[in-house]
């Protein structure tokens, strides 16, 4: 089974797919990969670049609390409207 690891593709599927189940699965996979919680996660710089295109406060909060690397957590905290 091929598992999708392309962050922009997963982001689009999570936002725009017609099937709610696909949106949910893509969103969960996207968050897991973005946070570096999966062995197939892209390199840190790729994930930092992806984080930079998002203004989704819920996503930023998830990354701030769950990301594996401190650099990614700090980048997310710096973009939160309410960092506390």
PDB file of C-alpha atoms in Angstrom:
ATOM      1  CA  UNK A   1       0.000   0.000   0.000  1.00  0.00           C
ATOM      2  CA  UNK A   2       1.359   3.380  -1.039  1.00  0.00           C
ATOM      3  CA  UNK A   3       1.070   6.017   1.675  1.00  0.00           C
ATOM      4  CA  UNK A   4       0.870   9.622   0.586  1.00  0.00           C
ATOM      5  CA  UNK A   5       3.617  11.826   2.055  1.00  0.00           C
ATOM      6  CA  UNK A   6       3.339  14.993  -0.060  1.00  0.00           C
ATOM      7  CA  UNK A   7       2.293  17.730   2.365  1.00  0.00           C
ATOM      8  CA  UNK A   8       0.711  20.157  -0.153  1.00  0.00           C
ATOM      9  CA  UNK A   9      -1.343  17.331  -1.669  1.00  0.00           C
ATOM     10  CA  UNK A  10      -2.526  16.193   1.750  1.00  0.00           C
ATOM     11  CA  UNK A  11      -3.375  19.791   2.695  1.00  0.00           C
ATOM     12  CA  UNK A  12      -5.511  20.157  -0.443  1.00  0.00           C
ATOM     13  CA  UNK A  13      -7.253  16.816   0.130  1.00  0.00           C
ATOM     14  CA  UNK A  14      -7.980  17.721   3.753  1.00  0.00           C
ATOM     15  CA  UNK A  15      -9.534  21.011   2.692  1.00  0.00           C
ATOM     16  CA  UNK A  16     -11.235  20.270  -0.607  1.00  0.00           C
ATOM     17  CA  UNK A  17     -12.078  16.597  -1.141  1.00  0.00           C
ATOM     18  CA  UNK A  18     -15.758  15.844  -1.677  1.00  0.00           C
ATOM     19  CA  UNK A  19     -15.636  12.847   0.674  1.00  0.00           C
ATOM     20  CA  UNK A  20     -15.632  13.740   4.394  1.00  0.00           C
ATOM     21  CA  UNK A  21     -13.805  10.509   5.249  1.00  0.00           C
ATOM     22  CA  UNK A  22     -11.009  11.382   2.819  1.00  0.00           C
ATOM     23  CA  UNK A  23     -10.805  14.894   4.291  1.00  0.00           C
ATOM     24  CA  UNK A  24     -10.515  13.454   7.808  1.00  0.00           C
ATOM     25  CA  UNK A  25      -7.873  10.879   6.873  1.00  0.00           C
ATOM     26  CA  UNK A  26      -5.846  13.377   4.847  1.00  0.00           C
ATOM     27  CA  UNK A  27      -6.002  15.925   7.662  1.00  0.00           C
ATOM     28  CA  UNK A  28      -4.820  13.422  10.251  1.00  0.00           C
ATOM     29  CA  UNK A  29      -1.992  12.218   8.004  1.00  0.00           C
ATOM     30  CA  UNK A  30      -1.020  15.811   7.206  1.00  0.00           C
ATOM     31  CA  UNK A  31      -0.770  16.746  10.894  1.00  0.00           C
ATOM     32  CA  UNK A  32       1.189  13.620  11.766  1.00  0.00           C
ATOM     33  CA  UNK A  33       3.706  14.156   8.960  1.00  0.00           C
ATOM     34  CA  UNK A  34       3.956  17.892   9.593  1.00  0.00           C
ATOM     35  CA  UNK A  35       4.731  17.277  13.268  1.00  0.00           C
ATOM     36  CA  UNK A  36       7.391  14.708  12.360  1.00  0.00           C
ATOM     37  CA  UNK A  37       5.557  11.928  14.185  1.00  0.00           C
ATOM     38  CA  UNK A  38       5.804   9.467  11.306  1.00  0.00           C
ATOM     39  CA  UNK A  39       8.891   7.696   9.996  1.00  0.00           C
ATOM     40  CA  UNK A  40       7.966   8.909   6.488  1.00  0.00           C
ATOM     41  CA  UNK A  41       7.863  12.575   7.503  1.00  0.00           C
ATOM     42  CA  UNK A  42       9.629  14.945   5.121  1.00  0.00           C
ATOM     43  CA  UNK A  43      12.813  16.700   6.248  1.00  0.00           C
ATOM     44  CA  UNK A  44      12.488  19.460   8.846  1.00  0.00           C
ATOM     45  CA  UNK A  45      13.058  22.296   6.357  1.00  0.00           C
ATOM     46  CA  UNK A  46      10.269  20.992   4.125  1.00  0.00           C
ATOM     47  CA  UNK A  47       7.937  20.935   7.116  1.00  0.00           C
ATOM     48  CA  UNK A  48       8.979  24.435   8.208  1.00  0.00           C
ATOM     49  CA  UNK A  49       8.266  25.688   4.676  1.00  0.00           C
ATOM     50  CA  UNK A  50       4.859  24.001   4.719  1.00  0.00           C
ATOM     51  CA  UNK A  51       4.021  25.458   8.118  1.00  0.00           C
ATOM     52  CA  UNK A  52       4.824  28.925   6.764  1.00  0.00           C
ATOM     53  CA  UNK A  53       1.905  28.771   4.298  1.00  0.00           C
ATOM     54  CA  UNK A  54      -0.719  28.036   6.951  1.00  0.00           C
ATOM     55  CA  UNK A  55      -2.712  30.522   9.006  1.00  0.00           C
ATOM     56  CA  UNK A  56      -4.877  27.762  10.508  1.00  0.00           C
ATOM     57  CA  UNK A  57      -4.721  28.484  14.237  1.00  0.00           C
ATOM     58  CA  UNK A  58      -5.843  24.965  15.185  1.00  0.00           C
ATOM     59  CA  UNK A  59      -3.082  23.462  13.057  1.00  0.00           C
ATOM     60  CA  UNK A  60      -0.496  25.870  14.472  1.00  0.00           C
ATOM     61  CA  UNK A  61      -1.627  24.930  17.986  1.00  0.00           C
ATOM     62  CA  UNK A  62      -1.297  21.228  17.202  1.00  0.00           C
ATOM     63  CA  UNK A  63       2.200  21.713  15.813  1.00  0.00           C
ATOM     64  CA  UNK A  64       3.209  23.934  18.751  1.00  0.00           C
ATOM     65  CA  UNK A  65       2.206  21.204  21.178  1.00  0.00           C
ATOM     66  CA  UNK A  66       3.086  18.034  19.313  1.00  0.00           C
ATOM     67  CA  UNK A  67       5.947  18.603  16.872  1.00  0.00           C
ATOM     68  CA  UNK A  68       9.021  16.495  17.454  1.00  0.00           C
ATOM     69  CA  UNK A  69      11.555  19.261  16.838  1.00  0.00           C
ATOM     70  CA  UNK A  70      11.804  22.380  18.995  1.00  0.00           C
ATOM     71  CA  UNK A  71      12.443  24.531  15.883  1.00  0.00           C
ATOM     72  CA  UNK A  72       9.094  23.512  14.438  1.00  0.00           C
ATOM     73  CA  UNK A  73       7.281  24.044  17.742  1.00  0.00           C
ATOM     74  CA  UNK A  74       8.821  27.527  18.082  1.00  0.00           C
ATOM     75  CA  UNK A  75       7.900  28.425  14.500  1.00  0.00           C
ATOM     76  CA  UNK A  76       4.293  27.448  15.202  1.00  0.00           C
ATOM     77  CA  UNK A  77       4.188  29.319  18.522  1.00  0.00           C
ATOM     78  CA  UNK A  78       5.483  32.442  16.783  1.00  0.00           C
ATOM     79  CA  UNK A  79       2.535  32.333  14.368  1.00  0.00           C
ATOM     80  CA  UNK A  80      -0.191  31.738  16.930  1.00  0.00           C
ATOM     81  CA  UNK A  81      -2.560  34.635  17.560  1.00  0.00           C
ATOM     82  CA  UNK A  82      -2.573  33.653  21.243  1.00  0.00           C
ATOM     83  CA  UNK A  83       0.732  31.855  21.986  1.00  0.00           C
ATOM     84  CA  UNK A  84      -0.139  31.125  25.602  1.00  0.00           C
TER      85      UNK A  84
END
